């Protein structure tokens, strides 16, 4: 596609519910990233994929967070037993090459998760 | 641990003014620095990317400078317009990783 697509755009979850957030990167992009942006803050790194391999998951805040990219294209971020502190915008970004220094990232519009 | 700070947190200016947004980072071992724009409810749009070996980059009315040794960058916006109203984010890419570290952003409002 022309850009990075994320769905749903908005998600309201009851505390304790499981949610799944989807990211469709630009076709052919090797690198895929997930970031979490709390209200009034900058995005914070969650995890990084190179093709289907999850090379860095150091930013995942707890074992309730799980991400996958089984075929090296679409990625899903799953949050189990959601809590109020999980409320944030979840941004996905992709890049053409493994090393992003010269090419930068393309970000999606994000999924706004509200846990009530 | 890399920390990125942006000053001011918010800025309101009349249309036509030239303005400067500031970004500082604690670890000078960076590969590049990027400035992004974020509109409400939207994702991030990359404005300028400065490699660590570069001093500045320009795009239209935007000019970004980088002083890697002092850990500072500035984004200069000339002749501001109401359409420039948005949140501006600064982010650095470390030499040994793929993750961007962001500042909290500067909320800019340009009044007509």
PDB file of C-alpha atoms in Angstrom:
ATOM      1  CA  UNK A   1       0.000   0.000   0.000  1.00  0.00           C
ATOM      2  CA  UNK A   2       0.889   3.655  -0.180  1.00  0.00           C
ATOM      3  CA  UNK A   3       1.432   4.029   3.544  1.00  0.00           C
ATOM      4  CA  UNK A   4       1.482   2.218   6.851  1.00  0.00           C
ATOM      5  CA  UNK A   5      -2.049   1.206   7.790  1.00  0.00           C
ATOM      6  CA  UNK A   6      -3.161   0.520  11.357  1.00  0.00           C
ATOM      7  CA  UNK A   7      -6.435  -0.867  12.601  1.00  0.00           C
ATOM      8  CA  UNK A   8      -8.589  -0.250  14.444  1.00  0.00           C
ATOM      9  CA  UNK A   9      -8.150   3.526  14.680  1.00  0.00           C
ATOM     10  CA  UNK A  10      -9.842   3.551  18.079  1.00  0.00           C
ATOM     11  CA  UNK A  11     -10.355   0.801  20.617  1.00  0.00           C
ATOM     12  CA  UNK A  12     -12.138   0.963  23.949  1.00  0.00           C
ATOM     13  CA  UNK A  13     -11.486  -2.032  26.167  1.00  0.00           C
ATOM     14  CA  UNK A  14     -12.754  -2.944  29.579  1.00  0.00           C
ATOM     15  CA  UNK A  15     -10.046  -3.562  32.135  1.00  0.00           C
ATOM     16  CA  UNK A  16      -8.988  -7.183  31.957  1.00  0.00           C
ATOM     17  CA  UNK A  17      -9.968  -7.612  28.308  1.00  0.00           C
ATOM     18  CA  UNK A  18      -7.484  -8.806  25.702  1.00  0.00           C
ATOM     19  CA  UNK A  19      -6.896  -6.629  22.611  1.00  0.00           C
ATOM     20  CA  UNK A  20      -5.122  -7.080  19.282  1.00  0.00           C
ATOM     21  CA  UNK A  21      -3.810  -4.191  17.233  1.00  0.00           C
ATOM     22  CA  UNK A  22      -2.879  -4.633  13.579  1.00  0.00           C
ATOM     23  CA  UNK A  23      -0.221  -3.000  11.441  1.00  0.00           C
ATOM     24  CA  UNK A  24       0.090  -3.292   7.662  1.00  0.00           C
ATOM     25  CA  UNK A  25       3.493  -1.895   6.703  1.00  0.00           C
ATOM     26  CA  UNK A  26       4.442  -0.576   3.303  1.00  0.00           C
ATOM     27  CA  UNK A  27       4.867  -3.508   0.947  1.00  0.00           C
ATOM     28  CA  UNK A  28       8.451  -4.717   0.845  1.00  0.00           C
ATOM     29  CA  UNK A  29       9.560  -2.897   3.969  1.00  0.00           C
ATOM     30  CA  UNK A  30      11.953  -5.051   5.932  1.00  0.00           C
ATOM     31  CA  UNK A  31      11.885  -3.284   9.287  1.00  0.00           C
ATOM     32  CA  UNK A  32       8.815  -2.839  11.468  1.00  0.00           C
ATOM     33  CA  UNK A  33       8.600  -1.048  14.788  1.00  0.00           C
ATOM     34  CA  UNK A  34       5.960  -0.579  17.469  1.00  0.00           C
ATOM     35  CA  UNK A  35       5.932   2.504  19.695  1.00  0.00           C
ATOM     36  CA  UNK A  36       3.659   3.515  22.571  1.00  0.00           C
ATOM     37  CA  UNK A  37       2.710   7.184  23.011  1.00  0.00           C
ATOM     38  CA  UNK A  38       1.082   8.250  26.249  1.00  0.00           C
ATOM     39  CA  UNK A  39      -0.877  11.487  26.339  1.00  0.00           C
ATOM     40  CA  UNK A  40       1.428  14.498  26.229  1.00  0.00           C
ATOM     41  CA  UNK A  41       4.559  12.400  25.765  1.00  0.00           C
ATOM     42  CA  UNK A  42       6.772  11.376  22.903  1.00  0.00           C
ATOM     43  CA  UNK A  43       6.550   7.854  21.502  1.00  0.00           C
ATOM     44  CA  UNK A  44       8.478   5.151  23.349  1.00  0.00           C
ATOM     45  CA  UNK A  45       9.973   2.116  21.669  1.00  0.00           C
ATOM     46  CA  UNK A  46       8.293  -1.236  22.266  1.00  0.00           C
ATOM     47  CA  UNK A  47       9.696  -3.752  19.786  1.00  0.00           C
ATOM     48  CA  UNK A  48      11.456  -4.208  16.433  1.00  0.00           C
ATOM     49  CA  UNK A  49      11.135  -6.809  13.669  1.00  0.00           C
ATOM     50  CA  UNK A  50      13.425  -7.456  10.756  1.00  0.00           C
ATOM     51  CA  UNK A  51      11.259  -9.481   8.397  1.00  0.00           C
ATOM     52  CA  UNK A  52       9.662 -12.134  10.636  1.00  0.00           C
ATOM     53  CA  UNK A  53      12.389 -12.068  13.268  1.00  0.00           C
ATOM     54  CA  UNK A  54      11.746 -10.099  16.451  1.00  0.00           C
ATOM     55  CA  UNK A  55      15.218  -8.724  17.083  1.00  0.00           C
ATOM     56  CA  UNK A  56      14.471  -6.412  19.976  1.00  0.00           C
ATOM     57  CA  UNK A  57      11.607  -6.542  22.452  1.00  0.00           C
ATOM     58  CA  UNK A  58      13.312  -4.685  25.229  1.00  0.00           C
ATOM     59  CA  UNK A  59      10.644  -1.961  25.327  1.00  0.00           C
ATOM     60  CA  UNK A  60       7.672  -4.193  26.008  1.00  0.00           C
ATOM     61  CA  UNK A  61       6.505  -3.073  29.463  1.00  0.00           C
ATOM     62  CA  UNK A  62       5.379  -6.449  30.757  1.00  0.00           C
ATOM     63  CA  UNK A  63       4.741 -10.037  29.751  1.00  0.00           C
ATOM     64  CA  UNK A  64       1.151  -9.026  28.994  1.00  0.00           C
ATOM     65  CA  UNK A  65       2.451  -7.477  25.781  1.00  0.00           C
ATOM     66  CA  UNK A  66       3.205  -9.733  22.840  1.00  0.00           C
ATOM     67  CA  UNK A  67       4.002  -8.914  19.204  1.00  0.00           C
ATOM     68  CA  UNK A  68       4.328 -11.087  16.138  1.00  0.00           C
ATOM     69  CA  UNK A  69       5.015 -10.786  12.428  1.00  0.00           C
ATOM     70  CA  UNK A  70       4.765 -14.395  11.260  1.00  0.00           C
ATOM     71  CA  UNK A  71       5.178 -13.873   7.515  1.00  0.00           C
ATOM     72  CA  UNK A  72       7.365 -10.809   7.574  1.00  0.00           C
ATOM     73  CA  UNK A  73       4.609  -8.406   6.538  1.00  0.00           C
ATOM     74  CA  UNK A  74       1.542  -7.753   8.729  1.00  0.00           C
ATOM     75  CA  UNK A  75       2.242  -7.429  12.444  1.00  0.00           C
ATOM     76  CA  UNK A  76      -0.046  -7.765  15.441  1.00  0.00           C
ATOM     77  CA  UNK A  77       0.515  -6.293  18.889  1.00  0.00           C
ATOM     78  CA  UNK A  78      -1.480  -8.141  21.512  1.00  0.00           C
ATOM     79  CA  UNK A  79      -2.126  -6.914  25.031  1.00  0.00           C
ATOM     80  CA  UNK A  80      -3.557  -9.364  27.519  1.00  0.00           C
ATOM     81  CA  UNK A  81      -5.571  -8.443  30.593  1.00  0.00           C
ATOM     82  CA  UNK A  82      -5.499  -4.730  29.764  1.00  0.00           C
ATOM     83  CA  UNK A  83      -5.004  -2.214  32.547  1.00  0.00           C
ATOM     84  CA  UNK A  84      -5.726   1.496  32.678  1.00  0.00           C
ATOM     85  CA  UNK A  85      -2.039   2.373  32.325  1.00  0.00           C
ATOM     86  CA  UNK A  86      -2.086   0.683  28.912  1.00  0.00           C
ATOM     87  CA  UNK A  87      -4.224   3.548  27.583  1.00  0.00           C
ATOM     88  CA  UNK A  88      -2.138   5.221  24.888  1.00  0.00           C
ATOM     89  CA  UNK A  89      -1.708   5.600  21.158  1.00  0.00           C
ATOM     90  CA  UNK A  90       0.134   2.661  19.637  1.00  0.00           C
ATOM     91  CA  UNK A  91       2.151   3.629  16.584  1.00  0.00           C
ATOM     92  CA  UNK A  92       3.600   1.331  13.971  1.00  0.00           C
ATOM     93  CA  UNK A  93       6.451   2.342  11.666  1.00  0.00           C
ATOM     94  CA  UNK A  94       8.208   0.587   8.820  1.00  0.00           C
ATOM     95  CA  UNK A  95      11.413   1.091   6.894  1.00  0.00           C
ATOM     96  CA  UNK A  96      12.718  -0.257   3.618  1.00  0.00           C
ATOM     97  CA  UNK A  97      16.058  -1.428   4.927  1.00  0.00           C
ATOM     98  CA  UNK A  98      17.309  -2.996   8.167  1.00  0.00           C
ATOM     99  CA  UNK A  99      19.449  -0.030   9.029  1.00  0.00           C
ATOM    100  CA  UNK A 100      17.275   3.036   9.053  1.00  0.00           C
ATOM    101  CA  UNK A 101      19.963   5.659   9.215  1.00  0.00           C
ATOM    102  CA  UNK A 102      19.645   6.922   5.667  1.00  0.00           C
ATOM    103  CA  UNK A 103      16.048   6.178   4.857  1.00  0.00           C
ATOM    104  CA  UNK A 104      14.093   7.001   7.964  1.00  0.00           C
ATOM    105  CA  UNK A 105      10.763   5.627   8.982  1.00  0.00           C
ATOM    106  CA  UNK A 106       7.168   5.866   7.752  1.00  0.00           C
ATOM    107  CA  UNK A 107       4.693   5.976  10.604  1.00  0.00           C
ATOM    108  CA  UNK A 108       1.070   4.901  10.618  1.00  0.00           C
ATOM    109  CA  UNK A 109      -1.714   7.016  12.132  1.00  0.00           C
ATOM    110  CA  UNK A 110      -1.822   4.843  15.203  1.00  0.00           C
ATOM    111  CA  UNK A 111      -4.438   3.043  17.274  1.00  0.00           C
ATOM    112  CA  UNK A 112      -5.799   4.954  20.252  1.00  0.00           C
ATOM    113  CA  UNK A 113      -6.482   2.460  23.039  1.00  0.00           C
ATOM    114  CA  UNK A 114      -8.619   3.516  25.995  1.00  0.00           C
ATOM    115  CA  UNK A 115      -8.985   1.084  28.869  1.00  0.00           C
ATOM    116  CA  UNK A 116     -11.989   1.776  31.092  1.00  0.00           C
TER     117      UNK A 116
ATOM    118  CA  UNK B   1      20.334   5.791  28.966  1.00  0.00           C
ATOM    119  CA  UNK B   2      19.612   8.371  26.278  1.00  0.00           C
ATOM    120  CA  UNK B   3      17.276  11.179  27.282  1.00  0.00           C
ATOM    121  CA  UNK B   4      15.867  13.791  24.930  1.00  0.00           C
ATOM    122  CA  UNK B   5      14.471  17.100  26.145  1.00  0.00           C
ATOM    123  CA  UNK B   6      12.552  19.656  24.124  1.00  0.00           C
ATOM    124  CA  UNK B   7      12.093  23.298  25.032  1.00  0.00           C
ATOM    125  CA  UNK B   8       9.669  25.010  25.091  1.00  0.00           C
ATOM    126  CA  UNK B   9       6.851  22.575  25.817  1.00  0.00           C
ATOM    127  CA  UNK B  10       4.403  24.916  24.089  1.00  0.00           C
ATOM    128  CA  UNK B  11       4.667  28.009  21.963  1.00  0.00           C
ATOM    129  CA  UNK B  12       2.094  30.436  20.584  1.00  0.00           C
ATOM    130  CA  UNK B  13       3.153  33.008  18.004  1.00  0.00           C
ATOM    131  CA  UNK B  14       1.477  35.362  15.535  1.00  0.00           C
ATOM    132  CA  UNK B  15       1.578  34.476  11.871  1.00  0.00           C
ATOM    133  CA  UNK B  16       4.745  35.550  10.071  1.00  0.00           C
ATOM    134  CA  UNK B  17       7.148  35.191  12.983  1.00  0.00           C
ATOM    135  CA  UNK B  18      10.383  33.279  12.724  1.00  0.00           C
ATOM    136  CA  UNK B  19      10.766  30.778  15.543  1.00  0.00           C
ATOM    137  CA  UNK B  20      13.217  28.297  17.030  1.00  0.00           C
ATOM    138  CA  UNK B  21      12.475  24.975  18.701  1.00  0.00           C
ATOM    139  CA  UNK B  22      15.170  23.407  20.852  1.00  0.00           C
ATOM    140  CA  UNK B  23      16.150  19.799  21.422  1.00  0.00           C
ATOM    141  CA  UNK B  24      18.899  18.431  23.661  1.00  0.00           C
ATOM    142  CA  UNK B  25      20.129  14.869  24.193  1.00  0.00           C
ATOM    143  CA  UNK B  26      22.353  13.396  26.872  1.00  0.00           C
ATOM    144  CA  UNK B  27      24.382  10.813  24.919  1.00  0.00           C
ATOM    145  CA  UNK B  28      26.306  12.191  21.941  1.00  0.00           C
ATOM    146  CA  UNK B  29      26.832   8.707  20.444  1.00  0.00           C
ATOM    147  CA  UNK B  30      24.059   9.112  17.910  1.00  0.00           C
ATOM    148  CA  UNK B  31      23.760   8.013  14.297  1.00  0.00           C
ATOM    149  CA  UNK B  32      21.241  10.639  13.299  1.00  0.00           C
ATOM    150  CA  UNK B  33      18.643  13.075  14.586  1.00  0.00           C
ATOM    151  CA  UNK B  34      15.205  13.543  13.114  1.00  0.00           C
ATOM    152  CA  UNK B  35      12.510  16.154  13.449  1.00  0.00           C
ATOM    153  CA  UNK B  36       8.900  15.007  13.072  1.00  0.00           C
ATOM    154  CA  UNK B  37       5.582  16.768  12.912  1.00  0.00           C
ATOM    155  CA  UNK B  38       2.459  15.277  14.516  1.00  0.00           C
ATOM    156  CA  UNK B  39      -1.026  16.592  13.847  1.00  0.00           C
ATOM    157  CA  UNK B  40      -3.885  15.716  16.244  1.00  0.00           C
ATOM    158  CA  UNK B  41      -5.076  12.165  15.681  1.00  0.00           C
ATOM    159  CA  UNK B  42      -2.445  11.566  13.057  1.00  0.00           C
ATOM    160  CA  UNK B  43       0.831   9.705  12.834  1.00  0.00           C
ATOM    161  CA  UNK B  44       4.271  11.246  12.585  1.00  0.00           C
ATOM    162  CA  UNK B  45       5.526  12.963   9.455  1.00  0.00           C
ATOM    163  CA  UNK B  46       9.288  13.152   9.011  1.00  0.00           C
ATOM    164  CA  UNK B  47      10.460  16.699   8.363  1.00  0.00           C
ATOM    165  CA  UNK B  48      14.243  16.586   8.409  1.00  0.00           C
ATOM    166  CA  UNK B  49      16.900  13.946   9.075  1.00  0.00           C
ATOM    167  CA  UNK B  50      20.440  15.025   9.981  1.00  0.00           C
ATOM    168  CA  UNK B  51      23.237  12.466   9.915  1.00  0.00           C
ATOM    169  CA  UNK B  52      25.713  12.670  12.792  1.00  0.00           C
ATOM    170  CA  UNK B  53      28.403  13.900  10.387  1.00  0.00           C
ATOM    171  CA  UNK B  54      26.228  16.781   9.165  1.00  0.00           C
ATOM    172  CA  UNK B  55      25.701  20.192  10.703  1.00  0.00           C
ATOM    173  CA  UNK B  56      22.359  21.140   9.189  1.00  0.00           C
ATOM    174  CA  UNK B  57      19.569  20.271   6.800  1.00  0.00           C
ATOM    175  CA  UNK B  58      17.094  22.532   5.047  1.00  0.00           C
ATOM    176  CA  UNK B  59      13.687  21.940   3.516  1.00  0.00           C
ATOM    177  CA  UNK B  60      11.684  24.939   2.376  1.00  0.00           C
ATOM    178  CA  UNK B  61      11.044  27.182   5.358  1.00  0.00           C
ATOM    179  CA  UNK B  62      12.558  24.664   7.759  1.00  0.00           C
ATOM    180  CA  UNK B  63      16.176  24.498   8.818  1.00  0.00           C
ATOM    181  CA  UNK B  64      17.542  22.070  11.386  1.00  0.00           C
ATOM    182  CA  UNK B  65      21.006  22.243  12.902  1.00  0.00           C
ATOM    183  CA  UNK B  66      22.932  19.665  14.869  1.00  0.00           C
ATOM    184  CA  UNK B  67      25.775  20.122  17.343  1.00  0.00           C
ATOM    185  CA  UNK B  68      26.542  16.551  18.235  1.00  0.00           C
ATOM    186  CA  UNK B  69      29.332  17.294  20.709  1.00  0.00           C
ATOM    187  CA  UNK B  70      27.147  19.548  22.833  1.00  0.00           C
ATOM    188  CA  UNK B  71      24.069  17.365  22.403  1.00  0.00           C
ATOM    189  CA  UNK B  72      21.856  20.011  20.845  1.00  0.00           C
ATOM    190  CA  UNK B  73      19.672  20.560  17.821  1.00  0.00           C
ATOM    191  CA  UNK B  74      17.449  23.423  16.777  1.00  0.00           C
ATOM    192  CA  UNK B  75      14.583  23.568  14.319  1.00  0.00           C
ATOM    193  CA  UNK B  76      14.148  26.978  12.741  1.00  0.00           C
ATOM    194  CA  UNK B  77      10.827  27.791  11.081  1.00  0.00           C
ATOM    195  CA  UNK B  78      10.783  30.918   8.929  1.00  0.00           C
ATOM    196  CA  UNK B  79       7.721  33.043   8.290  1.00  0.00           C
ATOM    197  CA  UNK B  80       5.392  30.826  10.303  1.00  0.00           C
ATOM    198  CA  UNK B  81       1.882  30.099   9.024  1.00  0.00           C
ATOM    199  CA  UNK B  82      -1.282  28.835  10.758  1.00  0.00           C
ATOM    200  CA  UNK B  83      -0.803  25.551   8.879  1.00  0.00           C
ATOM    201  CA  UNK B  84       2.427  25.034  10.821  1.00  0.00           C
ATOM    202  CA  UNK B  85       0.389  24.503  13.988  1.00  0.00           C
ATOM    203  CA  UNK B  86       1.192  21.000  15.243  1.00  0.00           C
ATOM    204  CA  UNK B  87       3.375  19.144  17.729  1.00  0.00           C
ATOM    205  CA  UNK B  88       7.035  18.958  16.735  1.00  0.00           C
ATOM    206  CA  UNK B  89       9.030  15.974  17.964  1.00  0.00           C
ATOM    207  CA  UNK B  90      12.779  15.506  18.022  1.00  0.00           C
ATOM    208  CA  UNK B  91      14.215  11.979  18.016  1.00  0.00           C
ATOM    209  CA  UNK B  92      17.708  10.494  18.025  1.00  0.00           C
ATOM    210  CA  UNK B  93      18.892   7.148  16.689  1.00  0.00           C
ATOM    211  CA  UNK B  94      21.710   5.671  18.768  1.00  0.00           C
ATOM    212  CA  UNK B  95      24.886   4.364  17.169  1.00  0.00           C
ATOM    213  CA  UNK B  96      24.257   0.815  18.316  1.00  0.00           C
ATOM    214  CA  UNK B  97      20.552   0.333  17.978  1.00  0.00           C
ATOM    215  CA  UNK B  98      17.518   0.687  15.778  1.00  0.00           C
ATOM    216  CA  UNK B  99      15.282   2.416  18.265  1.00  0.00           C
ATOM    217  CA  UNK B 100      14.461   6.100  18.108  1.00  0.00           C
ATOM    218  CA  UNK B 101      14.417   7.976  21.419  1.00  0.00           C
ATOM    219  CA  UNK B 102      11.923  10.831  21.336  1.00  0.00           C
ATOM    220  CA  UNK B 103      11.492  14.040  23.244  1.00  0.00           C
ATOM    221  CA  UNK B 104       8.070  14.960  24.618  1.00  0.00           C
ATOM    222  CA  UNK B 105       7.530  17.498  21.855  1.00  0.00           C
ATOM    223  CA  UNK B 106       6.791  21.186  21.446  1.00  0.00           C
ATOM    224  CA  UNK B 107       3.170  22.147  20.811  1.00  0.00           C
ATOM    225  CA  UNK B 108       3.168  25.015  18.323  1.00  0.00           C
ATOM    226  CA  UNK B 109       0.237  27.292  17.649  1.00  0.00           C
ATOM    227  CA  UNK B 110       0.487  29.936  14.950  1.00  0.00           C
ATOM    228  CA  UNK B 111      -2.269  32.510  15.204  1.00  0.00           C
ATOM    229  CA  UNK B 112      -3.689  34.202  12.113  1.00  0.00           C
TER     230      UNK B 112
END
